C-alpha cells in the first residue's frame, strides 16, 4: 500500500519549493514510502509530476533513473511518468535489522541537465516469524533445587523491526515451571524458567515443555522450541553471581588479550562444593566463541579475535558457574558487550561522469560528474565532506546528503587548456580525521566540423556470377579528420529499387568495417550491372556524411547448358528428328540441321557441334558442321548403306568446364520415286517446313540488317556530337578502358569505351562485343578487379596481332 503524508496545501507548497530549488541548483528531493513484498507493477508515485517535469519531455530530455545497488527494484513508465515496483523488495535483505530502510534514486534529465534525488522508504511488514537457534533446549536440574530457582533460556530472534519484532513468550501449562521474561536496558529479552513446585526425581525424571514466541505483527507469527528438562540428584546450593546481567562498553579493534570483565561467583557450600569453574554456556554461539575466551579458574573474559563495529556491535555471552561437587550445581549470568565505534574506515568515493568530454561552448552550470560519498563508520566518524583543488573553472555543489555535483563554474577555452586534471578530496569528521582522494580528468572537446571523405567518388567492381550468399565483394573506406565520436564512421546503403526489388535484397554493407556483401547469388543473365551508393556518416551531433558510387559488373560463368530448339519433325522418343533422304543425293548435300542456344554469353555461349561415332565403329556417310549444326553427306550414298541411319549429335559450349547437350537425328534412305505414300506425306510436310524455315530466315536477315543499320547511324551521330561538344563530367561521363580476356578457343573483349549511360533508366544498356579467334593461347589479365583494369603494352601488341585474324560470331 502506497501512502503520502502530505496534505494538498503542503503538497503544492512543496512542489513550488522543488521548482525553485531546481531553477537555482538543478536538483530536488522527493520522498515516497511503500511496504515491502508488494507485487510487480505496484504504484509508488507520480515522479515526473512531483519533480515538476512534463510527460512529453521525458523521452526528448533522456529521462533516466539510477540507483546505487538497487538497479532493477524500481522502474519508471516514460508514458505516464509513474514510478512503480519492478521486482520483489525484501526489506530484511536490503537493510537487515536497521530501523530505517530507504532506496535512494538519482533522476537525471538532459537539455538542460538536471539531477533530482528521490528517497523511497521501505516499510516493514510482518513476514518473518520468530526463530529459535536450536530446535531443542536441554536443561539439567537437581531435584534439591528450591522453589523459585531460575534457569536461563535462549530466546528467539525476529528479522522484522519495530512492533513486528516485539516478541512475547508463553509456556505450555504445567504444574512445575513458569516463565519469567524481563527486558534489560539494551531492550533485549531475558528469559528464565522459574521452578514453582519442588521436583521429585523418583516421581518424574524428565519434563517436556513447549516454549512459544509470538511477535507483535498483524497477523501475529509464532515460533516454538522444545524444552527437555532432566531431573538430577546433587548439591543444595548453586553458585551465585553478583548480577544476573553485566553490561560492558568496549572499543572496537581492541587487541587480543584485552580484559573484558572479571566475573566473580560465590557458593554457600564448603569444601569441593564451593570450588567454582567458569564456562561458556552451551547457549553461546560460535561467532562469540571466536571473539572471546574465558579463564575457567579466574572468570576473566578476554578478547580473542578481531572486533569490528561495522560487522557486529553487540555480543551476548551466557556464562555458567559450576561447582566441583559430584552432583554439580550451576549458577548463570549474561555478559552483554557493546562495541564503541572508532574512526577506522576511510571515506569511500564513487565518481560517475555525466558530460565528458566537455564541449568548449558548454554553458555555465553544466554538470560534469556526480560524486557519491560513504563511510562505514557511524556518528561524526561517518560524516563526510568534499572539496576540490583550487584555481580551476569547476566547483562542487552539494545536492543531497553525501552527494555532490561537479559543475562548470567559468568559461572554457580549448585553445588555452585542452585537459584539466582535478583532485577531489573527501574527509570525515573523526578525530583524527581520515580522507580519500580521487582524480578526475576533464577533456575539452571540439565540435563536429568534418564529414567523412572517400578516396574516390566512384569504384568499379567485378564479381563472378553464382557467388555464394554472403560473400565479400568489396570494402569501402572513408576517413574523418575529427576525433573520438566525431571520427567514428558508420556505413549504410542508399536504398533504391533495382527492377521490382529493393537494393537491400541484393547487397548489404557492414556498418563498422565498410565491407560490402552479396546477399544472394548474382545471375549475369538476369543482372549484368548493379549500380548503387554507399553512405558514410560520422557519429557527431549533428552527424555529417558523404556518398560513394559502386558499379558492380556481374561476370558470366558457364552455368547454362546448351538448349536444343524444337524442329519440325521432332516427335520420336527423346525428341528425335526424323528425315527422309534420297539415295541419289551426292556428297555435300545438307539433309538436316540441329539448332541450339545457350543462355550464357561470350565463350560460354559459343556452341560447337560434333557427330558421335556410330556403334560398331562403322564410318558414317554423314558429318555435322562444327559451328552451324548442318548435317550433310560426305559421299554419294550406295546400296551398302543401311536404310536407317541413327545420328547422335553432341552440342558443346566453350566454357570451362564445358557443358553439353545431345540431339538424335533419324535418317531414312529411300530410292527415288519409290517412297511410300506415307513417306510422301512426310516429305511434303518436311518440304513445307523447310520452305517456312527459309521464309523465317529471310525475315530474320532483314530484321538484323535493319537493326544493324540503325545502330551504325546512331554510332555515327553519337561520334559527331561528341566531337563537336566540349568534354563534360557527370553521371553520364565516359566509361572505363577496354577489358580483354581469352580462352583456349579464342579471345573476347568487353568494351566500355564510348559507353553512354541511360540516366533515366534503372541500369546501363548491354554493350558486349564478342570476337573469337580459335587456336591462340590465352591473353593474361593485368590489374585489380576493384579498380579500372588495363593491359600492358606487350599484351596489347600480341592481342592486336591476333585480332587481325579474328572473325565475329
PDB file of C-alpha atoms in Angstrom, residues 43 229 244 263 298 305 322 367 384 415 433 450 453 457 469 499 518 544 571 579 625 634 670 683 720 736 762 806:
ATOM      1  CA  UNK A  43       2.222   2.217  -7.891  1.00  0.00           C
ATOM      2  CA  UNK A 229      14.413 -30.974  31.451  1.00  0.00           C
ATOM      3  CA  UNK A 244      22.415 -11.562  36.536  1.00  0.00           C
ATOM      4  CA  UNK A 263      33.474 -12.433  36.893  1.00  0.00           C
ATOM      5  CA  UNK A 298      39.661 -16.823  37.434  1.00  0.00           C
ATOM      6  CA  UNK A 305      39.639 -12.341  17.806  1.00  0.00           C
ATOM      7  CA  UNK A 322      29.669 -24.773  38.094  1.00  0.00           C
ATOM      8  CA  UNK A 367      27.047  19.092 -14.649  1.00  0.00           C
ATOM      9  CA  UNK A 384      31.961  13.164   5.122  1.00  0.00           C
ATOM     10  CA  UNK A 415      42.890  26.530 -27.386  1.00  0.00           C
ATOM     11  CA  UNK A 433      40.008  12.643  10.544  1.00  0.00           C
ATOM     12  CA  UNK A 450      34.448  17.453 -40.823  1.00  0.00           C
ATOM     13  CA  UNK A 453      35.521  11.512 -47.288  1.00  0.00           C
ATOM     14  CA  UNK A 457      33.964   9.289 -55.966  1.00  0.00           C
ATOM     15  CA  UNK A 469      25.411 -15.941 -50.486  1.00  0.00           C
ATOM     16  CA  UNK A 499      13.756  -3.513 -61.110  1.00  0.00           C
ATOM     17  CA  UNK A 518      26.372 -10.003 -51.866  1.00  0.00           C
ATOM     18  CA  UNK A 544      27.894  14.667 -41.271  1.00  0.00           C
ATOM     19  CA  UNK A 571       8.312 -36.366 -82.323  1.00  0.00           C
ATOM     20  CA  UNK A 579      14.193 -37.096 -92.061  1.00  0.00           C
ATOM     21  CA  UNK A 625      29.226 -28.617 -89.490  1.00  0.00           C
ATOM     22  CA  UNK A 634      30.383 -36.867 -97.013  1.00  0.00           C
ATOM     23  CA  UNK A 670      14.783 -44.174 -99.859  1.00  0.00           C
ATOM     24  CA  UNK A 683       8.390 -35.434 -97.341  1.00  0.00           C
ATOM     25  CA  UNK A 720      29.652  13.561 -84.329  1.00  0.00           C
ATOM     26  CA  UNK A 736      36.425   2.768 -68.418  1.00  0.00           C
ATOM     27  CA  UNK A 762      17.433   1.562 -63.863  1.00  0.00           C
ATOM     28  CA  UNK A 806      39.605 -12.791 -85.661  1.00  0.00           C
TER      29      UNK A 806
END
